PDB file of C-alpha atoms in Angstrom:
ATOM      1  CA  MET A 176       0.790  13.310 -18.090  1.00  0.00           C
ATOM      2  CA  GLU A 177      -0.028  13.231 -14.675  1.00  0.00           C
ATOM      3  CA  LYS A 178       2.759  10.421 -13.274  1.00  0.00           C
ATOM      4  CA  GLU A 179       0.199   9.172 -10.806  1.00  0.00           C
ATOM      5  CA  LYS A 180      -1.822   7.942 -13.637  1.00  0.00           C
ATOM      6  CA  LEU A 181       1.127   6.026 -15.259  1.00  0.00           C
ATOM      7  CA  LEU A 182       1.315   2.157 -14.695  1.00  0.00           C
ATOM      8  CA  PHE A 183       3.036   0.891 -11.422  1.00  0.00           C
ATOM      9  CA  TYR A 184       3.396   4.661 -10.544  1.00  0.00           C
ATOM     10  CA  ASP A 185       2.195   3.848  -6.761  1.00  0.00           C
ATOM     11  CA  GLU A 186       3.839   0.612  -6.377  1.00  0.00           C
ATOM     12  CA  TYR A 187       7.310   1.815  -7.633  1.00  0.00           C
ATOM     13  CA  GLU A 188       7.115   4.679  -5.244  1.00  0.00           C
ATOM     14  CA  SER A 189       6.427   2.417  -2.095  1.00  0.00           C
ATOM     15  CA  PHE A 190       8.802   0.131  -3.558  1.00  0.00           C
ATOM     16  CA  TYR A 191      11.776   2.703  -3.958  1.00  0.00           C
ATOM     17  CA  GLU A 192      10.653   3.593  -0.403  1.00  0.00           C
ATOM     18  CA  MET A 193      11.081   0.121   0.792  1.00  0.00           C
ATOM     19  CA  ALA A 194      14.743  -0.592  -0.832  1.00  0.00           C
ATOM     20  CA  GLU A 195      16.049   2.316   0.877  1.00  0.00           C
ATOM     21  CA  LYS A 196      15.152   1.146   4.304  1.00  0.00           C
ATOM     22  CA  SER A 197      15.360  -2.418   4.116  1.00  0.00           C
ATOM     23  CA  ALA A 198      18.190  -4.385   4.842  1.00  0.00           C
ATOM     24  CA  ALA A 199      16.745  -7.506   4.167  1.00  0.00           C
ATOM     25  CA  PHE A 200      15.583  -6.370   0.605  1.00  0.00           C
ATOM     26  CA  ARG A 201      19.447  -5.382   0.311  1.00  0.00           C
ATOM     27  CA  THR A 202      20.728  -8.738   1.467  1.00  0.00           C
ATOM     28  CA  PHE A 203      18.046 -10.419  -0.654  1.00  0.00           C
ATOM     29  CA  CYS A 204      19.531  -8.578  -3.929  1.00  0.00           C
ATOM     30  CA  CYS A 205      23.529  -9.689  -3.117  1.00  0.00           C
ATOM     31  CA  ASP A 206      22.180 -13.006  -2.647  1.00  0.00           C
ATOM     32  CA  ALA A 207      19.877 -13.723  -5.779  1.00  0.00           C
ATOM     33  CA  PHE A 208      21.703 -11.375  -7.995  1.00  0.00           C
ATOM     34  CA  GLY A 209      24.968 -11.219  -6.686  1.00  0.00           C
ATOM     35  CA  GLN A 210      25.103  -7.586  -6.488  1.00  0.00           C
ATOM     36  CA  ASP A 211      22.383  -4.908  -4.707  1.00  0.00           C
ATOM     37  CA  PHE A 212      20.968  -2.630  -7.619  1.00  0.00           C
ATOM     38  CA  SER A 213      17.251  -2.827  -5.781  1.00  0.00           C
ATOM     39  CA  GLN A 214      16.281  -5.178  -8.666  1.00  0.00           C
ATOM     40  CA  ASP A 215      12.556  -5.541  -9.128  1.00  0.00           C
ATOM     41  CA  GLY A 216      13.316  -8.067 -12.133  1.00  0.00           C
ATOM     42  CA  PHE A 217      15.955 -10.015 -13.877  1.00  0.00           C
ATOM     43  CA  SER A 218      19.135  -7.974 -13.697  1.00  0.00           C
ATOM     44  CA  ASN A 219      21.856  -9.805 -11.985  1.00  0.00           C
ATOM     45  CA  ILE A 220      25.284  -9.036 -11.947  1.00  0.00           C
ATOM     46  CA  ALA A 221      25.963 -11.151 -15.034  1.00  0.00           C
ATOM     47  CA  GLN A 222      23.229  -9.361 -17.033  1.00  0.00           C
ATOM     48  CA  ILE A 223      24.948  -5.949 -15.765  1.00  0.00           C
ATOM     49  CA  ASP A 224      28.350  -7.245 -17.133  1.00  0.00           C
ATOM     50  CA  MET A 225      27.368  -7.421 -20.515  1.00  0.00           C
ATOM     51  CA  ILE A 226      26.914  -4.113 -21.034  1.00  0.00           C
ATOM     52  CA  LEU A 227      30.661  -3.075 -19.987  1.00  0.00           C
ATOM     53  CA  PRO A 228      31.942  -4.321 -23.309  1.00  0.00           C
ATOM     54  CA  CYS A 229      29.719  -1.797 -25.140  1.00  0.00           C
ATOM     55  CA  ILE A 230      30.862   1.024 -23.050  1.00  0.00           C
ATOM     56  CA  PRO A 231      34.088   2.670 -25.042  1.00  0.00           C
ATOM     57  CA  ALA A 232      37.669   2.914 -23.048  1.00  0.00           C
ATOM     58  CA  LYS A 233      37.704   6.663 -23.389  1.00  0.00           C
ATOM     59  CA  GLU A 234      37.548  10.054 -21.548  1.00  0.00           C
ATOM     60  CA  ASP A 235      34.398  11.531 -21.305  1.00  0.00           C
ATOM     61  CA  VAL A 236      31.760   8.742 -21.668  1.00  0.00           C
ATOM     62  CA  HIS A 237      28.137   9.364 -21.041  1.00  0.00           C
ATOM     63  CA  ILE A 238      26.068   6.792 -20.479  1.00  0.00           C
ATOM     64  CA  LEU A 239      21.963   7.139 -20.052  1.00  0.00           C
ATOM     65  CA  ASP A 240      20.082   4.440 -18.051  1.00  0.00           C
ATOM     66  CA  ILE A 241      16.172   4.463 -19.110  1.00  0.00           C
ATOM     67  CA  GLY A 242      14.195   3.811 -15.959  1.00  0.00           C
ATOM     68  CA  CYS A 243      16.918   3.980 -13.445  1.00  0.00           C
ATOM     69  CA  GLY A 244      15.365   3.649 -10.133  1.00  0.00           C
ATOM     70  CA  ASN A 245      17.458   4.587  -7.388  1.00  0.00           C
ATOM     71  CA  GLY A 246      21.005   4.826 -10.245  1.00  0.00           C
ATOM     72  CA  LYS A 247      22.651   1.748  -8.336  1.00  0.00           C
ATOM     73  CA  MET A 248      23.414   0.173 -11.391  1.00  0.00           C
ATOM     74  CA  LEU A 249      24.496   3.343 -13.036  1.00  0.00           C
ATOM     75  CA  GLY A 250      26.745   3.981  -9.879  1.00  0.00           C
ATOM     76  CA  TYR A 251      27.870   0.419 -10.495  1.00  0.00           C
ATOM     77  CA  LEU A 252      28.891   1.059 -13.994  1.00  0.00           C
ATOM     78  CA  GLN A 253      30.527   4.704 -12.854  1.00  0.00           C
ATOM     79  CA  LYS A 254      33.156   2.685 -10.887  1.00  0.00           C
ATOM     80  CA  LYS A 255      33.821   0.335 -13.162  1.00  0.00           C
ATOM     81  CA  THR A 256      34.362   2.913 -16.195  1.00  0.00           C
ATOM     82  CA  GLY A 257      34.474   6.340 -15.173  1.00  0.00           C
ATOM     83  CA  ALA A 258      31.729   7.910 -17.078  1.00  0.00           C
ATOM     84  CA  PHE A 259      29.236  10.697 -16.859  1.00  0.00           C
ATOM     85  CA  ILE A 260      26.443   8.871 -15.739  1.00  0.00           C
ATOM     86  CA  HIS A 261      22.480   9.974 -16.922  1.00  0.00           C
ATOM     87  CA  GLY A 262      19.470   8.706 -15.565  1.00  0.00           C
ATOM     88  CA  PHE A 263      15.545   9.375 -15.612  1.00  0.00           C
ATOM     89  CA  ASP A 264      12.752   7.720 -13.771  1.00  0.00           C
ATOM     90  CA  TYR A 265       9.195   8.804 -13.030  1.00  0.00           C
ATOM     91  CA  SER A 266       9.692   8.080  -9.538  1.00  0.00           C
ATOM     92  CA  ARG A 267      10.246  11.004  -7.281  1.00  0.00           C
ATOM     93  CA  LYS A 268      11.452   8.776  -4.540  1.00  0.00           C
ATOM     94  CA  ALA A 269      13.734   6.486  -7.152  1.00  0.00           C
ATOM     95  CA  ILE A 270      15.457  10.012  -8.269  1.00  0.00           C
ATOM     96  CA  ALA A 271      15.723  11.771  -4.784  1.00  0.00           C
ATOM     97  CA  THR A 272      17.479   8.720  -3.838  1.00  0.00           C
ATOM     98  CA  ALA A 273      20.036   8.445  -7.031  1.00  0.00           C
ATOM     99  CA  ARG A 274      20.606  11.975  -6.478  1.00  0.00           C
ATOM    100  CA  ALA A 275      22.110  11.524  -2.935  1.00  0.00           C
ATOM    101  CA  LEU A 276      23.941   8.003  -3.690  1.00  0.00           C
ATOM    102  CA  PHE A 277      25.602   9.506  -6.815  1.00  0.00           C
ATOM    103  CA  PRO A 278      26.518  13.377  -6.774  1.00  0.00           C
ATOM    104  CA  ASN A 279      29.286  13.211  -8.482  1.00  0.00           C
ATOM    105  CA  ARG A 280      29.570  13.629 -12.762  1.00  0.00           C
ATOM    106  CA  ALA A 281      25.951  12.565 -12.877  1.00  0.00           C
ATOM    107  CA  ASP A 282      22.467  13.644 -14.086  1.00  0.00           C
ATOM    108  CA  PHE A 283      19.500  12.586 -12.557  1.00  0.00           C
ATOM    109  CA  GLN A 284      15.735  13.666 -13.349  1.00  0.00           C
ATOM    110  CA  GLU A 285      12.495  12.828 -13.159  1.00  0.00           C
ATOM    111  CA  GLY A 286      10.860  12.145 -16.494  1.00  0.00           C
ATOM    112  CA  ILE A 287       8.597  10.144 -18.679  1.00  0.00           C
ATOM    113  CA  ILE A 288       9.115   7.724 -21.542  1.00  0.00           C
ATOM    114  CA  GLY A 289       7.816   9.897 -24.566  1.00  0.00           C
ATOM    115  CA  GLU A 290       7.908  13.325 -23.004  1.00  0.00           C
ATOM    116  CA  ILE A 291      11.509  13.248 -21.405  1.00  0.00           C
ATOM    117  CA  ASP A 292      14.359  14.854 -24.061  1.00  0.00           C
ATOM    118  CA  TYR A 293      17.912  14.741 -24.426  1.00  0.00           C
ATOM    119  CA  PRO A 294      20.247  16.742 -27.151  1.00  0.00           C
ATOM    120  CA  ASN A 295      21.086  14.808 -30.144  1.00  0.00           C
ATOM    121  CA  GLN A 296      24.364  12.601 -29.922  1.00  0.00           C
ATOM    122  CA  SER A 297      24.752  13.002 -26.210  1.00  0.00           C
ATOM    123  CA  PHE A 298      25.498   9.389 -25.311  1.00  0.00           C
ATOM    124  CA  ASP A 299      27.727   6.705 -25.962  1.00  0.00           C
ATOM    125  CA  ILE A 300      25.477   4.064 -24.651  1.00  0.00           C
ATOM    126  CA  VAL A 301      21.510   4.089 -23.730  1.00  0.00           C
ATOM    127  CA  VAL A 302      20.380   1.211 -21.332  1.00  0.00           C
ATOM    128  CA  SER A 303      17.235   0.486 -21.036  1.00  0.00           C
ATOM    129  CA  MET A 304      16.865  -2.758 -18.555  1.00  0.00           C
ATOM    130  CA  ASP A 305      13.087  -3.748 -18.818  1.00  0.00           C
ATOM    131  CA  THR A 306      11.668  -0.215 -19.669  1.00  0.00           C
ATOM    132  CA  MET A 307      11.028  -0.100 -23.235  1.00  0.00           C
ATOM    133  CA  TYR A 308       7.626  -1.656 -22.637  1.00  0.00           C
ATOM    134  CA  PHE A 309       6.493   1.709 -20.809  1.00  0.00           C
ATOM    135  CA  ALA A 310       6.801   3.412 -24.192  1.00  0.00           C
ATOM    136  CA  LYS A 311       3.144   4.088 -25.763  1.00  0.00           C
ATOM    137  CA  ASP A 312       4.603   4.256 -29.000  1.00  0.00           C
ATOM    138  CA  MET A 313       7.783   1.609 -29.200  1.00  0.00           C
ATOM    139  CA  SER A 314       9.067   3.102 -32.934  1.00  0.00           C
ATOM    140  CA  ALA A 315       9.201   6.705 -31.857  1.00  0.00           C
ATOM    141  CA  PHE A 316      10.894   6.113 -28.765  1.00  0.00           C
ATOM    142  CA  VAL A 317      13.634   4.081 -30.730  1.00  0.00           C
ATOM    143  CA  ALA A 318      13.864   6.920 -33.046  1.00  0.00           C
ATOM    144  CA  GLN A 319      14.376   9.283 -30.256  1.00  0.00           C
ATOM    145  CA  ILE A 320      17.172   7.379 -28.597  1.00  0.00           C
ATOM    146  CA  LYS A 321      18.787   6.429 -31.844  1.00  0.00           C
ATOM    147  CA  GLY A 322      18.800  10.806 -32.425  1.00  0.00           C
ATOM    148  CA  TRP A 323      20.614  10.920 -28.585  1.00  0.00           C
ATOM    149  CA  LEU A 324      23.274   8.417 -29.326  1.00  0.00           C
ATOM    150  CA  LYS A 325      26.640   9.585 -30.672  1.00  0.00           C
ATOM    151  CA  PRO A 326      27.136   8.186 -34.064  1.00  0.00           C
ATOM    152  CA  GLU A 327      29.016   4.873 -32.940  1.00  0.00           C
ATOM    153  CA  GLY A 328      26.486   4.606 -30.258  1.00  0.00           C
ATOM    154  CA  ILE A 329      24.877   1.588 -28.723  1.00  0.00           C
ATOM    155  CA  LEU A 330      21.493   0.676 -27.277  1.00  0.00           C
ATOM    156  CA  PHE A 331      21.664  -2.124 -24.782  1.00  0.00           C
ATOM    157  CA  ALA A 332      18.387  -3.074 -23.635  1.00  0.00           C
ATOM    158  CA  GLY A 333      17.213  -6.220 -21.602  1.00  0.00           C
ATOM    159  CA  TYR A 334      13.458  -7.065 -22.952  1.00  0.00           C
ATOM    160  CA  GLN A 335      11.330  -9.484 -21.908  1.00  0.00           C
ATOM    161  CA  GLU A 336       7.548 -10.779 -23.363  1.00  0.00           C
ATOM    162  CA  GLY A 337       4.893 -13.369 -21.483  1.00  0.00           C
ATOM    163  CA  GLU A 338       3.924 -10.816 -18.923  1.00  0.00           C
ATOM    164  CA  LEU A 339       3.576  -7.037 -19.853  1.00  0.00           C
ATOM    165  CA  VAL A 340       4.011  -7.819 -23.340  1.00  0.00           C
ATOM    166  CA  PRO A 341       2.975 -10.906 -25.417  1.00  0.00           C
ATOM    167  CA  LYS A 342       5.138 -13.586 -26.347  1.00  0.00           C
ATOM    168  CA  THR A 343       5.562 -13.073 -29.820  1.00  0.00           C
ATOM    169  CA  LEU A 344       7.071 -16.389 -32.049  1.00  0.00           C
ATOM    170  CA  ASP A 345      11.096 -15.587 -31.478  1.00  0.00           C
ATOM    171  CA  GLU A 346      13.729 -12.385 -31.172  1.00  0.00           C
ATOM    172  CA  HIS A 347      13.199 -11.193 -34.292  1.00  0.00           C
ATOM    173  CA  THR A 348       9.458 -10.464 -34.089  1.00  0.00           C
ATOM    174  CA  THR A 349       9.209  -8.630 -30.922  1.00  0.00           C
ATOM    175  CA  GLU A 350       7.646  -5.389 -30.728  1.00  0.00           C
ATOM    176  CA  LEU A 351      11.340  -3.658 -29.824  1.00  0.00           C
ATOM    177  CA  ALA A 352      13.067  -5.666 -33.198  1.00  0.00           C
ATOM    178  CA  LYS A 353      10.187  -4.740 -34.993  1.00  0.00           C
ATOM    179  CA  ALA A 354      10.822  -0.825 -34.051  1.00  0.00           C
ATOM    180  CA  LEU A 355      14.445  -1.326 -34.261  1.00  0.00           C
ATOM    181  CA  LYS A 356      14.058  -2.562 -37.940  1.00  0.00           C
ATOM    182  CA  GLN A 357      11.512   0.289 -38.832  1.00  0.00           C
ATOM    183  CA  ASN A 358      14.460   3.063 -37.518  1.00  0.00           C
ATOM    184  CA  GLN A 359      16.687   0.859 -39.858  1.00  0.00           C
ATOM    185  CA  MET A 360      18.913   0.331 -36.388  1.00  0.00           C
ATOM    186  CA  LYS A 361      21.358  -2.730 -36.968  1.00  0.00           C
ATOM    187  CA  TYR A 362      20.887  -5.085 -34.029  1.00  0.00           C
ATOM    188  CA  ASP A 363      22.557  -8.374 -32.065  1.00  0.00           C
ATOM    189  CA  VAL A 364      20.285 -10.127 -29.897  1.00  0.00           C
ATOM    190  CA  ARG A 365      21.118 -12.716 -27.238  1.00  0.00           C
ATOM    191  CA  ASN A 366      18.327 -15.360 -26.241  1.00  0.00           C
ATOM    192  CA  ILE A 367      18.607 -16.062 -22.722  1.00  0.00           C
ATOM    193  CA  THR A 368      15.708 -17.142 -21.756  1.00  0.00           C
ATOM    194  CA  LYS A 369      16.940 -20.345 -20.146  1.00  0.00           C
ATOM    195  CA  GLN A 370      19.063 -18.453 -17.979  1.00  0.00           C
ATOM    196  CA  SER A 371      16.548 -15.900 -16.749  1.00  0.00           C
ATOM    197  CA  TYR A 372      14.560 -19.337 -15.539  1.00  0.00           C
ATOM    198  CA  GLU A 373      17.179 -20.466 -13.370  1.00  0.00           C
ATOM    199  CA  LEU A 374      17.776 -16.990 -12.274  1.00  0.00           C
ATOM    200  CA  LEU A 375      13.830 -16.810 -11.459  1.00  0.00           C
ATOM    201  CA  LYS A 376      14.593 -20.472  -9.000  1.00  0.00           C
ATOM    202  CA  ALA A 377      17.688 -18.706  -7.540  1.00  0.00           C
ATOM    203  CA  LYS A 378      15.163 -15.530  -6.582  1.00  0.00           C
ATOM    204  CA  ARG A 379      12.995 -17.496  -5.080  1.00  0.00           C
ATOM    205  CA  GLU A 380      15.568 -19.740  -3.056  1.00  0.00           C
ATOM    206  CA  ALA A 381      17.263 -16.555  -1.716  1.00  0.00           C
ATOM    207  CA  ALA A 382      13.867 -14.760  -1.133  1.00  0.00           C
ATOM    208  CA  ILE A 383      12.834 -18.041   0.925  1.00  0.00           C
ATOM    209  CA  ARG A 384      16.349 -17.904   2.986  1.00  0.00           C
ATOM    210  CA  HIS A 385      15.347 -14.534   3.858  1.00  0.00           C
ATOM    211  CA  LYS A 386      11.800 -14.276   4.547  1.00  0.00           C
ATOM    212  CA  ALA A 387      12.370 -14.195   8.775  1.00  0.00           C
ATOM    213  CA  GLU A 388      14.546 -11.039   7.835  1.00  0.00           C
ATOM    214  CA  PHE A 389      11.184  -9.639   6.177  1.00  0.00           C
ATOM    215  CA  GLU A 390       8.869 -10.433   8.383  1.00  0.00           C
ATOM    216  CA  ARG A 391      11.123  -9.143  11.184  1.00  0.00           C
ATOM    217  CA  GLU A 392      11.163  -5.548   9.535  1.00  0.00           C
ATOM    218  CA  LYS A 393       7.321  -5.592   8.861  1.00  0.00           C
ATOM    219  CA  HIS A 394       8.123  -6.243   5.326  1.00  0.00           C
ATOM    220  CA  GLY A 395       6.433  -9.607   4.837  1.00  0.00           C
ATOM    221  CA  LYS A 396       4.127  -8.200   2.200  1.00  0.00           C
ATOM    222  CA  TRP A 397       7.118  -7.815  -0.018  1.00  0.00           C
ATOM    223  CA  PHE A 398       8.522 -11.390   0.341  1.00  0.00           C
ATOM    224  CA  ASP A 399       4.833 -12.271  -0.895  1.00  0.00           C
ATOM    225  CA  LEU A 400       5.455 -10.264  -4.021  1.00  0.00           C
ATOM    226  CA  LEU A 401       8.678 -11.973  -4.586  1.00  0.00           C
ATOM    227  CA  MET A 402       7.124 -15.648  -3.852  1.00  0.00           C
ATOM    228  CA  MET A 403       4.202 -14.377  -6.629  1.00  0.00           C
ATOM    229  CA  GLN A 404       6.905 -13.212  -8.592  1.00  0.00           C
ATOM    230  CA  THR A 405       8.579 -16.157  -8.773  1.00  0.00           C
ATOM    231  CA  MET A 406       6.046 -18.542  -9.189  1.00  0.00           C
ATOM    232  CA  TRP A 407       7.365 -20.057 -12.795  1.00  0.00           C
ATOM    233  CA  SER A 408       9.673 -21.623 -10.908  1.00  0.00           C
ATOM    234  CA  GLU A 409       7.805 -24.518  -9.702  1.00  0.00           C
ATOM    235  CA  GLN A 410       7.184 -25.318 -13.301  1.00  0.00           C
ATOM    236  CA  SER A 411       9.458 -26.982 -15.877  1.00  0.00           C
ATOM    237  CA  CYS A 412      11.820 -24.591 -17.778  1.00  0.00           C
ATOM    238  CA  GLN A 413      10.304 -26.241 -20.861  1.00  0.00           C
ATOM    239  CA  HIS A 414       7.053 -24.686 -19.718  1.00  0.00           C
ATOM    240  CA  PHE A 415       8.694 -21.521 -18.527  1.00  0.00           C
ATOM    241  CA  GLU A 416       9.811 -20.906 -22.257  1.00  0.00           C
ATOM    242  CA  GLN A 417       6.646 -21.681 -24.134  1.00  0.00           C
ATOM    243  CA  ALA A 418       5.187 -18.801 -22.046  1.00  0.00           C
ATOM    244  CA  MET A 419       8.095 -16.497 -21.516  1.00  0.00           C
ATOM    245  CA  ALA A 420      11.164 -15.053 -23.234  1.00  0.00           C
ATOM    246  CA  ARG A 421      14.038 -13.017 -22.560  1.00  0.00           C
ATOM    247  CA  TYR A 422      16.331 -11.472 -24.817  1.00  0.00           C
ATOM    248  CA  ILE A 423      19.134  -9.076 -24.947  1.00  0.00           C
ATOM    249  CA  TYR A 424      19.143  -6.746 -27.347  1.00  0.00           C
ATOM    250  CA  THR A 425      22.499  -4.466 -28.775  1.00  0.00           C
ATOM    251  CA  ALA A 426      21.606  -1.849 -31.340  1.00  0.00           C
ATOM    252  CA  GLY A 427      23.433   1.174 -33.285  1.00  0.00           C
ATOM    253  CA  LYS A 428      22.885   3.389 -36.169  1.00  0.00           C
TER     254      LYS A 428
END
């Protein structure tokens, strides 16, 4: 499949080019999310730290990040645990940056969900922060992830409904929950919709604080995008919960 035809490919190439150059965006990420992982969504430091208890305290731990972007989240997890980090992303620019930033005990590949593959039982934990939606066949991709996991391995997934995918009844009726059940994977799930609403407000406030910096860099269009992404913060939390939902899934074999 030609990557250029995939959803948001050109936009993400531009995004990662901006993220590499923009001091304003790095400062915004630290302000809004607690750390700069070049986030384009909801992955604040509290959510990323939820991954840490899932990583076994042993030598030779291997972590895979699905849609790893420029690798900054993986770099953080490696610093905390000493793990060997693996990541793939369809963005050529993002992977080039990841390889430059994290050259040691790391493997970064250009790849597309459903096409890239790894040997069975390769990973102690597979992380997906807002990337499972890009699978054309969710159940088939979950089956692939299940094969990649070691016997005690964990899938950690941040998953949101209401934008890229329709909102369903609850955390047990999402497409991801259905795919986990179809593949006989046991899961726990945490509803963090309220926290995500508060984060949305913080993200908008941080963007406004750094507006002048974006404009000085001639990155005003990215400020405009941040304002568009955070429009829900102008509504009540009740309205947000009616339209949107966000969950953290942890699943094993």
